[in-house]
Amino acid sequence: MNILDKIVADKRKEVELKKSIIPVSQYETSVLFERETNSLAQALKLSDTGIIAEFKRRSPSKESINQNANVGQVAKGYENAGVCGMSVLTDIKYFGGSIEDLVLARASVKLPLLRKEFIISEYQIIEAKAHGADVILLIAAILTKQEIKTFSEFAKSLGLDVLLEVHNEAELHKSIMPSLDMLGVNNRNLKTFEVSLDTSKSLSKLIPDDFVKVSESGISSVDAIKELKPFGYQGFLIGENFMKTDNPGKSAIEFIKNLKN
């Protein structure tokens, strides 16, 4: 059982517990449920930098990245830096995040917000909308083709953008469908945790131009982005690189300034 299998097994239990106590109807009456969403895909298309900055306290491969960060302050710092969107981890057990982080980020900024989560149920998509998300992440490695179709179409019906993440060619082939806005290539091998930009480069030519291409993981330098842009990438998800510093927003300002030079 690899790390992804463990996360998904725990996630199924977590969602069942939540479902047993909070009905969907409660989320649907939330103030944020009616809010007009901001498109991350559009923001990336119009941007010359394409940075999606992440809020992440820890991860399975890094016990502690930044346990003391204040999500509202980091969100404002990112917005100030001119990022296109912000990714917020909402998994508690493995990433130290929570759905509250999404709400606090939403209360702090107008930026498009991505709920970074292991989605295995439509319930989590409704929950995302009710807590201020503009975008959801679907991970091809943990979903069937039918689930990707059902979940992405459902998200679109709620006005949410969909970022579909793949790790290899097989996942990409089963995932291409019109209900997606962005296709993300994760450069991290989930079995070994090794990171290689070659994954993004080799899969780029297989992604149709109808989708905004996003590269995720291992983007720790301006050079990495300059290396990936000729392959058609318009979005770059950066987490640890900003979060491991004392002031993630300031790090993002410096990074974007260097990228524009």
XYZ file of C-alpha atoms in Angstrom:
261
model
C 0.000 0.000 0.000
C 1.640 3.263 -1.113
C 1.110 6.639 0.543
C -1.699 7.598 -1.838
C -3.625 4.399 -1.011
C -3.298 5.149 2.719
C -4.453 8.747 2.274
C -7.487 7.649 0.226
C -8.474 4.921 2.722
C -8.391 7.489 5.537
C -10.217 10.037 3.384
C -13.107 7.644 2.727
C -13.574 7.181 6.488
C -13.320 10.940 7.073
C -15.956 11.768 4.435
C -18.362 9.109 5.747
C -18.046 10.550 9.263
C -18.699 14.093 8.029
C -21.675 12.952 5.946
C -23.190 11.309 9.022
C -23.327 14.598 10.902
C -23.438 17.478 8.369
C -26.049 17.156 5.600
C -25.428 18.625 2.143
C -28.414 20.936 2.705
C -26.458 22.725 5.420
C -23.630 23.507 2.996
C -26.078 24.638 0.325
C -27.466 27.346 2.637
C -23.974 28.708 3.359
C -23.389 32.376 2.439
C -20.344 31.383 0.373
C -22.309 28.784 -1.617
C -24.013 31.554 -3.608
C -20.823 33.518 -4.220
C -19.704 34.219 -7.795
C -16.458 32.312 -8.350
C -13.213 33.607 -9.894
C -11.722 31.503 -12.676
C -8.145 30.378 -12.106
C -7.904 29.112 -15.686
C -8.729 32.593 -17.021
C -6.275 34.235 -14.624
C -3.499 31.910 -15.855
C -4.310 32.581 -19.516
C -3.986 36.330 -18.943
C -0.842 36.150 -16.802
C 2.784 36.438 -17.843
C 3.992 34.609 -14.725
C 1.358 31.951 -13.981
C 2.204 31.389 -10.326
C -0.201 29.398 -8.139
C 1.184 29.762 -4.616
C 0.409 27.106 -2.042
C -0.314 27.164 1.671
C 1.118 23.976 3.155
C 2.238 23.306 6.731
C 3.707 19.850 6.157
C 3.536 16.863 3.813
C 4.167 13.104 3.914
C 7.652 13.701 2.493
C 8.435 16.669 4.790
C 7.411 16.390 8.454
C 7.483 20.146 8.942
C 7.540 22.893 6.335
C 5.974 25.762 8.267
C 3.784 24.819 11.221
C 3.362 28.349 12.560
C 2.191 30.171 9.449
C -0.971 32.265 9.602
C -3.081 31.441 6.551
C -4.711 34.891 6.333
C -1.381 36.703 6.430
C 0.181 34.327 3.910
C -2.829 34.739 1.589
C -2.536 38.545 1.733
C 1.201 38.267 1.108
C 0.604 36.097 -1.948
C -2.065 38.446 -3.317
C 0.267 41.362 -2.753
C 2.979 39.529 -4.695
C 0.663 39.243 -7.709
C 0.185 35.480 -7.859
C -2.617 34.160 -10.107
C -4.188 31.968 -7.473
C -3.638 30.227 -4.172
C -3.768 26.537 -3.374
C -4.912 25.628 0.138
C -4.306 22.149 1.559
C -7.354 21.010 3.523
C -6.185 17.524 4.534
C -5.537 17.320 8.288
C -3.792 13.996 8.882
C -1.078 14.121 6.228
C -0.716 17.829 5.472
C -1.772 19.585 8.680
C -4.409 21.598 6.820
C -8.130 22.095 7.387
C -11.247 23.379 5.701
C -10.996 26.362 8.089
C -7.794 27.387 6.297
C -9.837 27.736 3.108
C -12.421 29.947 4.853
C -9.741 32.162 6.407
C -7.968 32.520 3.052
C -11.312 33.403 1.432
C -11.987 36.036 4.087
C -8.558 37.574 3.404
C -8.271 37.742 -0.392
C -10.153 37.968 -3.690
C -7.701 35.600 -5.436
C -8.974 32.387 -7.053
C -8.619 29.672 -4.386
C -7.956 26.019 -5.143
C -9.076 23.463 -2.590
C -6.120 21.040 -2.577
C -7.717 17.847 -1.401
C -8.077 14.150 -2.181
C -11.567 14.255 -3.653
C -13.378 10.939 -3.715
C -16.974 12.166 -3.299
C -19.334 14.854 -4.623
C -19.863 15.770 -0.962
C -16.348 17.278 -0.834
C -17.081 19.374 -3.935
C -20.179 20.893 -2.303
C -18.123 21.404 0.874
C -15.422 23.185 -1.184
C -17.944 25.588 -2.735
C -19.546 26.287 0.657
C -16.155 27.200 2.135
C -15.096 29.653 -0.561
C -13.220 27.591 -3.168
C -13.118 28.660 -6.823
C -11.326 25.564 -8.077
C -11.151 21.901 -7.122
C -8.364 19.412 -7.703
C -9.127 15.959 -9.089
C -6.316 13.395 -8.947
C -6.416 10.885 -11.812
C -4.393 8.310 -9.849
C -7.212 7.809 -7.333
C -10.247 8.087 -9.623
C -11.811 6.053 -12.410
C -12.579 7.679 -15.753
C -16.287 7.716 -14.829
C -15.565 9.378 -11.478
C -13.456 12.060 -13.183
C -16.359 12.726 -15.571
C -19.025 12.771 -12.837
C -17.038 14.924 -10.411
C -15.778 17.406 -13.008
C -19.235 17.898 -14.545
C -20.714 18.335 -11.071
C -18.054 20.917 -10.150
C -18.720 22.836 -13.389
C -22.453 22.859 -12.565
C -21.545 24.678 -9.323
C -19.439 27.237 -11.194
C -16.105 25.791 -10.058
C -12.999 25.413 -12.215
C -11.451 21.948 -12.387
C -7.739 21.151 -12.271
C -7.052 17.509 -13.108
C -3.694 16.154 -11.940
C -1.807 13.362 -13.700
C 1.529 11.649 -13.085
C 1.950 9.615 -16.271
C 0.682 8.924 -19.785
C -1.878 6.284 -18.772
C -3.543 8.687 -16.321
C -3.546 11.425 -18.930
C -5.230 9.252 -21.576
C -8.105 8.299 -19.287
C -8.608 11.899 -18.150
C -8.959 14.107 -21.214
C -12.562 15.370 -21.358
C -14.319 18.689 -22.009
C -15.404 19.221 -18.374
C -11.823 20.021 -17.304
C -10.289 23.515 -17.407
C -6.689 22.765 -16.503
C -4.468 19.711 -16.775
C -1.744 19.553 -14.162
C 1.327 17.352 -14.412
C 2.748 16.384 -11.039
C 6.518 16.007 -11.364
C 6.708 13.952 -8.165
C 6.803 10.175 -8.411
C 4.304 9.087 -5.748
C 6.074 5.803 -5.135
C 9.584 7.206 -4.650
C 8.825 10.918 -3.988
C 11.557 11.800 -6.478
C 10.911 14.888 -8.571
C 11.761 15.412 -12.236
C 10.688 18.208 -14.606
C 11.090 15.700 -17.433
C 7.622 14.395 -16.505
C 6.064 17.747 -17.437
C 8.162 17.999 -20.585
C 7.346 14.529 -21.905
C 3.592 14.755 -21.199
C 3.191 18.304 -22.542
C 2.863 17.231 -26.165
C 0.033 14.833 -25.260
C -2.109 17.553 -23.647
C -4.504 19.202 -26.130
C -4.267 22.994 -26.359
C -7.895 23.368 -25.195
C -6.629 22.974 -21.629
C -4.440 25.272 -19.571
C -1.280 23.307 -18.782
C -0.047 23.431 -15.199
C 3.215 22.011 -13.845
C 3.243 20.935 -10.201
C 5.957 19.918 -7.699
C 9.673 20.541 -7.744
C 9.437 24.064 -9.125
C 11.937 25.795 -6.897
C 13.610 28.228 -9.272
C 12.872 30.814 -11.929
C 15.005 28.704 -14.280
C 12.603 25.769 -13.889
C 9.725 27.938 -15.099
C 11.736 29.336 -18.000
C 12.598 25.748 -18.911
C 8.925 24.683 -18.902
C 7.314 27.657 -20.674
C 8.433 26.555 -24.181
C 6.496 23.311 -23.542
C 3.252 25.285 -23.312
C 2.871 25.529 -19.547
C 0.945 28.564 -18.315
C 0.557 27.602 -14.648
C 3.192 26.711 -12.050
C 2.221 25.419 -8.635
C 4.771 26.386 -6.013
C 4.370 25.281 -2.422
C 7.355 24.365 -0.352
C 9.656 26.912 -1.970
C 7.642 29.813 -0.498
C 6.307 28.097 2.628
C 9.692 27.008 3.987
C 10.657 30.677 4.469
C 9.675 32.956 7.372
C 7.687 35.203 5.058
C 6.094 33.270 2.148
C 4.523 36.418 0.662
C 7.857 38.226 0.571
C 9.493 35.153 -1.020
C 6.777 35.182 -3.694
C 7.421 38.895 -4.394
C 11.154 38.222 -4.892
C 10.460 35.158 -7.045
C 8.011 36.957 -9.359
C 10.317 39.973 -9.619
C 13.162 37.678 -10.764
C 10.842 35.867 -13.156
C 9.908 39.130 -14.852
C 13.542 40.175 -15.339
